[in-house]
XYZ file of C-alpha atoms in Angstrom:
605
model
C -82.804 -15.496 51.286
C -79.341 -16.769 50.416
C -78.452 -19.610 52.827
C -75.048 -20.690 51.628
C -73.362 -19.414 54.738
C -71.149 -16.382 55.391
C -69.509 -14.423 52.577
C -67.309 -11.321 52.521
C -68.721 -9.276 49.584
C -67.383 -5.908 48.376
C -69.266 -3.995 45.659
C -66.877 -2.028 43.396
C -69.159 0.514 41.655
C -68.227 2.671 38.630
C -69.410 6.272 39.250
C -67.557 7.919 36.356
C -69.041 10.827 34.421
C -70.347 8.454 31.710
C -72.846 7.011 34.257
C -75.784 9.383 34.169
C -77.689 10.138 37.406
C -80.772 8.025 36.643
C -78.458 5.171 35.607
C -76.612 5.381 38.915
C -79.954 5.028 40.698
C -80.461 1.646 39.024
C -77.031 0.600 40.337
C -78.103 1.580 43.850
C -81.151 -0.631 43.514
C -79.046 -3.476 42.110
C -76.852 -3.440 45.228
C -79.834 -3.246 47.596
C -81.581 -6.137 45.827
C -78.499 -8.328 46.191
C -78.064 -7.337 49.874
C -81.748 -8.016 50.458
C -81.237 -11.631 49.449
C -78.308 -12.162 51.822
C -78.228 -13.253 55.458
C -76.097 -10.381 56.774
C -74.512 -10.200 60.218
C -71.157 -10.343 62.035
C -71.125 -14.153 61.882
C -73.007 -14.359 58.561
C -72.380 -12.393 55.348
C -70.507 -9.098 55.612
C -70.854 -6.385 52.933
C -68.675 -3.421 51.914
C -69.112 -0.828 49.181
C -66.529 1.309 47.329
C -67.088 3.630 44.349
C -64.481 4.786 41.883
C -63.849 7.090 38.975
C -60.444 8.817 38.761
C -60.049 8.007 42.487
C -61.422 5.466 44.945
C -63.831 6.247 47.796
C -64.739 3.820 50.581
C -68.486 4.087 51.277
C -68.467 1.514 54.128
C -66.189 -1.396 54.954
C -66.934 -5.019 55.860
C -66.862 -4.180 59.595
C -69.039 -1.054 59.454
C -72.649 -2.318 59.242
C -74.332 -5.623 60.073
C -77.980 -4.811 59.217
C -79.567 -4.322 55.815
C -81.256 -1.097 56.941
C -77.928 0.558 57.803
C -76.385 -0.633 54.543
C -79.300 0.630 52.430
C -79.168 4.018 54.175
C -75.465 4.345 53.368
C -76.007 3.274 49.737
C -78.772 5.838 49.259
C -76.440 8.583 50.510
C -73.725 7.915 47.878
C -72.821 10.977 45.767
C -71.283 9.900 42.404
C -67.718 11.078 41.767
C -68.388 11.790 38.039
C -64.771 11.701 36.805
C -62.640 9.157 34.893
C -62.694 5.335 34.908
C -59.692 3.948 36.895
C -60.921 0.363 37.292
C -57.419 -1.058 37.938
C -56.929 1.396 40.800
C -60.241 0.276 42.318
C -59.261 -3.432 42.137
C -55.929 -2.666 43.808
C -57.726 -0.788 46.622
C -60.091 -3.713 47.123
C -57.143 -6.122 47.376
C -54.884 -3.987 49.613
C -57.512 -2.348 51.829
C -61.114 -3.518 51.565
C -60.366 -7.249 51.967
C -57.927 -6.895 54.921
C -58.755 -8.170 58.395
C -58.304 -4.616 59.663
C -61.288 -3.591 57.524
C -63.396 -6.549 58.653
C -62.528 -9.436 56.309
C -62.403 -12.805 58.060
C -58.963 -14.538 58.148
C -58.199 -16.779 55.185
C -57.857 -19.890 57.357
C -61.591 -19.670 58.116
C -62.194 -20.345 54.419
C -64.961 -17.730 54.082
C -65.240 -16.731 50.392
C -64.064 -13.228 49.471
C -66.138 -11.897 46.563
C -65.666 -8.638 44.618
C -68.590 -7.551 42.359
C -67.320 -4.966 39.846
C -70.053 -3.004 38.010
C -68.808 -0.715 35.197
C -70.199 0.881 32.046
C -67.061 1.623 30.055
C -63.478 0.836 29.118
C -60.877 1.199 31.950
C -58.432 4.096 31.628
C -55.685 2.081 33.356
C -54.302 -1.466 33.220
C -56.467 -4.130 34.887
C -55.011 -7.475 33.777
C -52.002 -7.630 36.134
C -53.718 -6.222 39.206
C -56.750 -8.481 38.694
C -54.451 -11.504 38.515
C -52.843 -10.450 41.797
C -56.253 -10.083 43.431
C -57.398 -13.513 42.263
C -54.119 -15.056 43.528
C -54.802 -13.385 46.903
C -58.030 -15.410 47.171
C -60.549 -12.862 45.888
C -63.274 -14.228 43.579
C -64.122 -11.483 41.002
C -67.471 -11.085 39.239
C -67.301 -8.551 36.345
C -70.659 -6.996 35.423
C -70.592 -4.735 32.368
C -73.488 -2.423 31.468
C -74.274 -0.964 28.069
C -70.936 0.440 26.757
C -68.616 -1.857 28.789
C -65.599 -3.475 27.081
C -65.956 -7.288 27.033
C -62.192 -7.901 26.802
C -61.640 -5.848 29.959
C -64.415 -7.743 31.743
C -62.810 -11.063 30.841
C -59.376 -9.810 31.985
C -60.802 -8.942 35.398
C -63.092 -11.911 36.135
C -62.277 -15.204 37.838
C -62.491 -18.479 35.945
C -64.610 -20.067 34.665
C -65.443 -16.890 32.766
C -68.898 -18.071 31.726
C -69.899 -17.982 35.383
C -68.140 -14.717 36.335
C -68.576 -12.376 33.321
C -71.946 -10.684 32.631
C -72.904 -8.045 30.075
C -76.227 -6.226 30.528
C -77.529 -4.280 27.510
C -78.836 -1.296 29.471
C -79.150 0.073 33.019
C -82.928 -0.535 32.771
C -82.213 -4.291 32.642
C -79.677 -4.432 35.492
C -82.385 -4.761 38.119
C -83.800 -7.812 36.334
C -80.252 -9.171 35.968
C -79.815 -8.774 39.737
C -82.402 -11.497 40.387
C -80.486 -13.873 38.109
C -77.163 -12.915 39.668
C -78.425 -13.932 43.094
C -78.515 -17.522 41.917
C -74.797 -17.317 41.174
C -74.007 -16.254 44.730
C -76.517 -18.514 46.428
C -75.814 -22.179 45.994
C -76.902 -25.043 48.255
C -76.861 -24.297 51.999
C -75.092 -27.382 53.405
C -76.167 -26.444 56.928
C -79.787 -26.823 55.858
C -79.725 -29.902 53.652
C -77.908 -32.179 56.118
C -77.635 -32.803 59.870
C -74.600 -30.735 60.801
C -74.538 -31.451 64.579
C -72.955 -28.092 65.456
C -73.557 -27.155 69.103
C -73.586 -23.384 68.518
C -73.655 -22.409 64.839
C -73.124 -23.973 61.411
C -71.287 -22.075 58.674
C -72.018 -23.163 55.107
C -69.269 -23.019 52.513
C -69.437 -24.030 48.864
C -70.019 -27.779 48.898
C -69.374 -28.139 52.632
C -69.796 -26.567 56.075
C -67.972 -26.118 59.395
C -68.999 -25.429 62.986
C -68.236 -22.271 64.932
C -68.634 -21.390 68.610
C -70.068 -18.317 70.250
C -67.634 -15.699 71.656
C -65.934 -16.981 74.828
C -65.954 -20.623 73.652
C -63.549 -22.777 71.668
C -64.314 -25.619 69.263
C -63.504 -29.057 70.651
C -61.514 -31.712 68.819
C -64.722 -33.291 67.474
C -65.256 -30.142 65.393
C -68.859 -29.802 66.607
C -69.136 -29.190 70.364
C -67.858 -26.104 72.206
C -66.181 -25.549 75.580
C -65.804 -22.307 77.571
C -62.387 -20.711 77.144
C -60.635 -20.754 80.545
C -58.648 -17.543 80.369
C -57.161 -18.342 83.775
C -55.657 -21.692 82.748
C -52.552 -20.380 80.978
C -51.302 -18.733 84.178
C -50.674 -15.362 82.533
C -53.571 -13.562 84.198
C -51.414 -11.917 86.901
C -54.042 -12.254 89.634
C -52.439 -12.260 93.097
C -55.132 -14.369 94.762
C -57.816 -15.862 92.505
C -58.609 -15.775 88.770
C -62.259 -16.196 87.736
C -62.990 -17.092 84.107
C -65.784 -15.331 82.260
C -66.850 -15.933 78.656
C -63.828 -14.959 76.594
C -62.313 -13.028 79.484
C -61.475 -13.223 83.176
C -61.445 -11.146 86.348
C -59.316 -11.176 89.491
C -60.804 -11.727 92.925
C -59.270 -11.417 96.393
C -59.628 -13.769 99.328
C -61.938 -12.739 102.197
C -60.397 -9.953 104.261
C -58.642 -8.345 101.256
C -59.685 -5.795 98.640
C -58.726 -5.506 94.962
C -56.323 -2.688 94.119
C -56.740 -0.266 91.207
C -54.567 -2.429 88.985
C -57.393 -5.045 89.176
C -54.832 -7.776 89.925
C -53.104 -7.288 93.283
C -54.795 -7.445 96.681
C -54.291 -5.556 99.954
C -55.408 -6.777 103.360
C -58.191 -4.712 104.909
C -56.768 -2.740 107.852
C -59.500 -3.275 110.412
C -57.427 -1.442 113.033
C -57.700 1.773 110.987
C -61.448 1.875 111.609
C -60.628 3.231 115.091
C -63.011 1.051 117.085
C -60.659 -1.710 118.312
C -60.228 -0.416 121.935
C -56.843 -2.183 122.293
C -54.730 -0.771 125.137
C -51.320 -1.276 123.509
C -51.351 -2.507 119.906
C -53.984 -3.522 117.356
C -53.002 -6.132 114.753
C -55.092 -6.535 111.601
C -55.716 -10.024 110.211
C -57.979 -11.215 107.383
C -61.610 -10.789 108.463
C -60.792 -8.988 111.712
C -58.163 -7.925 114.222
C -56.718 -8.802 117.625
C -55.057 -6.907 120.479
C -51.384 -7.352 121.390
C -49.393 -6.177 124.387
C -45.900 -4.683 124.420
C -42.959 -6.625 125.838
C -43.285 -7.287 129.546
C -47.079 -7.445 129.464
C -49.644 -10.121 128.757
C -53.235 -10.077 127.522
C -55.742 -12.147 129.532
C -58.209 -14.230 127.462
C -61.138 -12.273 125.991
C -59.668 -8.993 127.347
C -58.314 -5.853 125.671
C -56.293 -4.476 128.608
C -52.684 -5.578 129.210
C -51.063 -6.469 132.506
C -47.395 -6.789 133.512
C -45.768 -10.197 133.145
C -42.315 -11.749 133.576
C -40.018 -8.907 132.575
C -37.054 -11.262 132.222
C -38.608 -12.737 129.053
C -39.458 -9.357 127.590
C -36.243 -7.348 128.010
C -32.514 -7.812 127.449
C -31.730 -8.072 131.156
C -28.044 -8.913 130.684
C -27.888 -11.222 133.697
C -24.907 -13.545 133.446
C -26.559 -16.424 135.302
C -30.269 -15.890 135.949
C -32.904 -13.141 135.868
C -35.652 -13.060 138.513
C -38.879 -11.027 137.983
C -40.657 -9.425 140.929
C -43.389 -6.755 141.193
C -42.995 -5.254 137.742
C -39.188 -5.266 137.927
C -36.317 -7.764 137.852
C -32.876 -8.467 139.348
C -29.954 -10.775 138.592
C -28.775 -13.685 140.761
C -25.666 -15.907 140.672
C -25.190 -19.644 141.299
C -24.270 -20.908 144.728
C -20.667 -20.100 145.585
C -20.501 -17.016 143.292
C -21.230 -13.373 144.088
C -23.011 -10.691 142.064
C -20.583 -8.061 140.828
C -20.970 -4.293 141.142
C -22.688 -3.975 137.766
C -25.572 -6.040 139.118
C -25.316 -8.530 136.248
C -21.969 -10.369 136.215
C -20.962 -13.157 138.613
C -17.529 -13.861 140.080
C -15.713 -16.683 138.314
C -13.442 -19.408 139.478
C -10.529 -20.049 137.200
C -10.396 -23.844 137.204
C -11.177 -25.968 134.154
C -9.399 -25.704 130.812
C -11.231 -26.682 127.633
C -10.917 -26.494 123.850
C -14.172 -24.859 122.722
C -15.282 -24.561 119.081
C -18.515 -22.654 118.426
C -20.285 -23.416 115.134
C -22.783 -20.641 114.260
C -25.526 -20.600 111.625
C -25.016 -17.818 109.065
C -27.859 -18.814 106.723
C -30.204 -16.397 104.971
C -33.057 -17.059 107.430
C -31.056 -15.593 110.327
C -31.072 -12.090 108.787
C -28.352 -9.429 109.375
C -29.794 -7.828 112.521
C -30.214 -11.185 114.219
C -26.720 -12.261 113.211
C -25.405 -9.324 115.238
C -27.315 -10.722 118.244
C -25.712 -14.128 117.614
C -22.262 -12.519 117.765
C -23.212 -10.850 121.065
C -24.338 -14.262 122.335
C -20.940 -15.745 121.431
C -19.145 -12.952 123.285
C -21.263 -13.502 126.401
C -20.007 -17.074 126.445
C -16.427 -15.849 125.986
C -16.937 -13.606 129.031
C -17.429 -16.732 131.158
C -14.040 -18.169 130.215
C -10.474 -17.851 131.381
C -8.892 -17.605 127.941
C -5.142 -18.216 127.635
C -2.763 -20.444 125.663
C -2.578 -22.866 128.599
C -6.169 -22.306 129.743
C -9.287 -22.268 127.594
C -8.882 -21.998 123.841
C -11.718 -20.811 121.579
C -12.331 -21.334 117.868
C -15.227 -20.077 115.697
C -16.799 -21.625 112.564
C -19.613 -20.096 110.480
C -21.695 -22.042 107.967
C -24.482 -21.589 105.444
C -24.302 -23.425 102.091
C -20.562 -23.754 102.770
C -18.349 -23.740 105.858
C -15.750 -21.130 106.858
C -13.323 -21.150 109.799
C -13.469 -17.613 111.215
C -10.545 -18.358 113.543
C -9.007 -21.638 114.828
C -8.276 -22.615 118.444
C -4.682 -21.389 118.295
C -5.402 -17.970 116.751
C -6.147 -15.771 119.799
C -4.911 -15.960 123.390
C -7.176 -13.501 125.261
C -10.901 -12.884 125.632
C -10.585 -9.336 124.282
C -8.903 -10.548 121.086
C -11.592 -13.159 120.558
C -14.457 -10.738 121.199
C -13.012 -8.227 118.743
C -12.593 -10.915 116.095
C -16.179 -12.105 116.663
C -17.610 -8.627 116.061
C -15.660 -8.414 112.776
C -17.163 -11.643 111.407
C -19.138 -11.039 108.182
C -22.552 -12.590 107.639
C -22.487 -15.354 104.976
C -26.227 -15.787 104.142
C -27.538 -18.545 101.745
C -28.421 -22.143 102.839
C -28.273 -24.263 106.031
C -25.794 -27.178 105.681
C -25.487 -28.153 109.351
C -24.219 -31.667 108.537
C -21.394 -30.208 106.437
C -20.476 -27.883 109.328
C -20.317 -30.825 111.782
C -18.023 -32.685 109.364
C -15.742 -29.657 109.129
C -15.637 -29.332 112.925
C -14.697 -33.001 113.449
C -12.111 -33.201 110.657
C -10.479 -29.770 110.958
C -11.483 -27.608 113.927
C -10.399 -30.133 116.601
C -7.198 -31.104 114.829
C -3.875 -30.415 116.513
C -2.928 -28.437 113.396
C -5.617 -25.863 114.267
C -4.742 -25.734 117.965
C -6.594 -28.599 119.682
C -4.506 -30.148 122.421
C -3.665 -33.864 122.112
C -6.188 -36.295 123.547
C -3.469 -37.590 125.874
C -3.583 -34.231 127.720
C -7.209 -34.957 128.768
C -8.310 -31.410 127.912
C -12.080 -31.594 127.277
C -13.180 -30.803 123.746
C -16.511 -28.976 123.519
C -18.495 -28.240 120.370
C -21.385 -25.743 120.528
C -23.676 -25.676 117.471
C -25.987 -22.660 117.086
C -28.796 -22.835 114.461
C -32.145 -21.230 113.695
C -33.727 -23.695 111.271
C -33.889 -27.140 109.687
C -30.714 -28.431 108.099
C -30.703 -28.935 104.333
C -28.464 -31.990 104.646
C -28.179 -35.017 106.924
C -26.685 -34.343 110.367
C -26.996 -37.761 112.002
C -23.700 -39.321 110.804
C -21.392 -36.443 111.727
C -23.229 -35.706 114.974
C -22.580 -39.338 115.924
C -18.930 -39.204 114.811
C -18.353 -36.020 116.811
C -19.550 -37.637 120.020
C -17.701 -40.881 119.312
C -14.464 -38.902 118.894
C -14.833 -37.543 122.435
C -16.315 -34.119 121.650
C -18.944 -32.976 124.166
C -21.696 -31.536 121.945
C -24.048 -28.703 122.909
C -26.947 -27.709 120.608
C -28.526 -24.239 120.819
C -31.658 -23.554 118.772
C -33.567 -20.310 118.082
C -36.798 -19.591 116.236
C -37.553 -22.329 113.691
C -34.836 -24.677 114.885
C -35.982 -28.324 114.845
C -35.927 -29.990 118.257
C -35.316 -33.431 116.725
C -32.118 -32.170 115.078
C -30.981 -30.388 118.259
C -31.393 -33.590 120.244
C -29.474 -35.559 117.600
C -26.543 -33.165 117.940
C -26.495 -32.925 121.765
C -24.466 -35.252 124.016
C -25.996 -37.375 126.766
C -27.866 -36.548 128.897
C -29.598 -34.715 126.051
C -31.737 -32.429 128.207
C -28.594 -30.953 129.756
C -26.890 -30.395 126.423
C -29.454 -28.599 124.287
C -31.281 -25.303 124.746
C -33.919 -23.413 122.796
C -35.226 -19.842 122.578
C -38.203 -18.704 120.525
C -36.671 -15.346 119.653
C -33.195 -13.931 119.009
C -33.896 -10.957 121.276
C -34.659 -13.153 124.301
C -31.927 -15.791 123.935
C -29.542 -14.390 126.564
C -30.921 -16.860 129.106
C -29.291 -19.641 127.035
C -25.891 -18.501 128.305
C -27.040 -19.414 131.823
C -27.594 -23.015 130.771
C -24.159 -23.458 129.216
C -21.566 -24.933 131.623
C -18.119 -24.698 130.116
C -15.803 -26.082 132.816
C -15.418 -29.853 132.751
C -13.709 -32.258 135.153
C -12.734 -35.809 134.316
C -14.480 -38.234 136.594
C -11.922 -40.849 137.548
C -12.579 -44.501 136.969
C -15.336 -44.062 134.349
C -13.474 -42.664 131.414
C -16.346 -40.161 130.808
C -16.678 -36.388 131.039
C -19.444 -34.790 133.076
C -20.552 -31.234 133.856
C -19.726 -30.070 137.396
C -19.582 -26.804 139.282
C -16.212 -25.283 138.409
C -15.747 -24.094 141.978
C -16.206 -27.643 143.290
C -13.581 -28.892 140.863
C -11.188 -26.128 141.883
C -11.643 -26.898 145.571
C -11.048 -30.602 145.070
C -7.945 -30.081 142.942
C -6.577 -27.439 145.278
C -7.084 -29.686 148.328
C -5.305 -32.560 146.631
C -2.398 -30.288 145.687
C -2.052 -29.011 149.248
C -2.106 -32.570 150.620
C 0.715 -33.705 148.337
C 2.763 -30.631 149.247
C 2.423 -31.311 152.991
C 3.419 -34.966 152.514
C 6.524 -33.938 150.597
C 7.492 -31.445 153.303
C 7.149 -34.029 156.068
C 9.277 -36.510 154.144
C 12.071 -33.993 153.584
C 12.266 -33.211 157.348
C 12.479 -36.913 158.242
C 9.504 -36.791 160.580
C 8.753 -40.031 162.308
C 6.765 -42.530 160.329
C 4.218 -42.605 163.132
C 3.542 -38.894 162.829
C 3.509 -39.236 159.069
C 0.985 -42.040 159.227
C -1.195 -40.065 161.646
C -1.114 -36.970 159.451
C -1.783 -39.032 156.380
C -4.793 -40.645 158.032
C -6.135 -37.207 158.986
C -5.657 -35.880 155.486
C -7.337 -38.898 153.983
C -10.303 -38.467 156.302
C -10.634 -34.807 155.339
C -10.433 -35.684 151.685
C -13.185 -38.293 152.008
C -15.336 -35.823 153.950
C -14.963 -33.162 151.243
C -15.839 -35.643 148.507
C -19.003 -36.586 150.394
C -19.957 -32.898 150.621
C -19.478 -32.464 146.904
C -21.584 -35.562 146.156
C -24.356 -34.215 148.429
C -24.452 -30.869 146.561
C -24.764 -32.680 143.242
C-alpha cells in the first residue's frame, strides 16, 4: 500500500475510437491496480475518473466514492465514447471542474497534492500546451502516460517538470499493466507519518518530505499543531439559544431551563402552562410558574396558607374607594370617615374643609419610562385629589407642577392658575415624558426655579409656607442628597411619596423632619389613594421657634379667628372711652380665654 498520505488523484482516460475494446480493458486494469495500491478514504487519498474523446464525461468525482470496491465497480461500468481525441478539452475540464472543492478536492491551503494522470494513445486534435500550463500553475501535478501511437512532443507539453519523472511512453497496451507497478513507485514516496514519531493526537497526514496533524470532525487543532480540542460552537454567541446552548462535536443544540419547553424553531423557549392541565382546583385564579403553579385571589380576598379557597379581606386595599381621608373595612364592605372636626359630605367620600392656611405648593412628579402610560394617568388623578383639598386663589394657596425623567419640565408655575378647576384641567392635559429618572436634577430645578418669585412664589418675608412634594416610582439615576439638603435648608418643607420600586432610603433623604410624617409609600399605583390622607397641606408658623410644623387646619383657623375677634373688641372699647377698669377686666377675661383655648389645642395634639 501507498503510505505517503492523502492525495487527490484524477484519471483522465482517452477513450477515442483508436483505442480498441480489448485495449480499453487494459486501461481499466491499470486504473484499478493503481487504486489498489492507495490508501483511499475521505481523510486519505481521494480518486476521480473522467474519460474523453470528442467530449468529456465525468465517471465519478473526488467526493463520490471512498472505497476501492465502489471505485472498481464504477470503472468496470465505463462505456468508451469512441470518437475523436480532444485532450486539451479534457485537461481544461479537470482544471475547472474535477479539481474544485465543490467536486471534492481539498482546499489548497491544506497542501494535499493534486495529481492528474493522463493516459492517451494518440496525437491530440486540439491545443494542449497553453491549457496544460494553466493547470500546472493552478497547482495540478500532471503525469502524461502515452501508449503505442502517442505523440511524445504532446506528452512533454502536458507533463509537469521534471519531465523525466512525469512523462512515460509504453510500447503497447499489453505492457501498460506491468508499467502500472512501476508507476506506483512514482506516486508512493516515503510516508513521513510512519518513519518518524509524529505526535499527532488524532491523525497524521503525510506530504512529500513532511507531514501535518489533523483532527477528527468536531475538533480543532491547537497551537502546538499536534493536540486537538473540541470546537465549542456555543462560544461565539451566535447560536441564538434563548436559555442554554450545549456544544456537541462540530455542532450544538439549544436546551431550556426546567419548567420550559423548546419551541419548533429549536432556539426559543416557552414556559409550561401547568394551569392548562385543568387540575389546579384554584377558586379564583391559577398562576403558572416554572415547575408548577400557585393559586391567587382577586382583589379584596386573601388566600390562607396551604389553601386553595379565597376569603374576603380588607376591601380598602383592594378597591379604589375614593375616600378623601380614610377608608374603613367592615363585614365585606367599607365606608369613608373624616378627621375630627370635619363632616362626611353627601357623596359619602369627601370631607368638609376649613379655609385657613395659605401655602405655595410645588408638586414634582416622576414621568420616567418605568411609570408606564396607564399609571401616569393615575398619578395625574392623585395630583388632582390633592388639589381638591386646597383653597386655591391668588391670595390663598398657589400650586405649581414639575415633571421629570431624563430632563426636567415645568408644566405650570405657581402664578399660572388661580382656581382648582384650572389646575385640574391643566394636570389632565400634561403629556407623559418617559425615559430616565433624574430625581436630583428635578430637586435642583425646584429649588432654583420653581420657588423663585419670578415663577410666583411669595417672598420669604410674607411667611407663606413653601411645600415641595416629590412623587417617584424608582431609584434615581443621579445623586439626590445635595439638592434634597439644599431644599430643606432654604425653608422648603419636603414631602416624599413613593410607589412600587421606589427606594425608601431616597424617600427618607428627601423628606423633612420628622421623616416618618413626611414620607409615604404604596406598593401599587392602583391602591395609592390612601397617600392623600397622609398629606397635610395647611401649615401654621409656631411662634418663638422659627420652625414650621403640621397642625390641624381647623385648630389654626380657630386660634387665628379668636385672636382677630379679641383685637376687634379691644379696639371698640378704646373708641368708646370705656373706663380703664372695665377695659382691664375685659382684657383679663379675654386673656384667660385665650390661654384656655391654647391649652385645649395642646391637649388635642
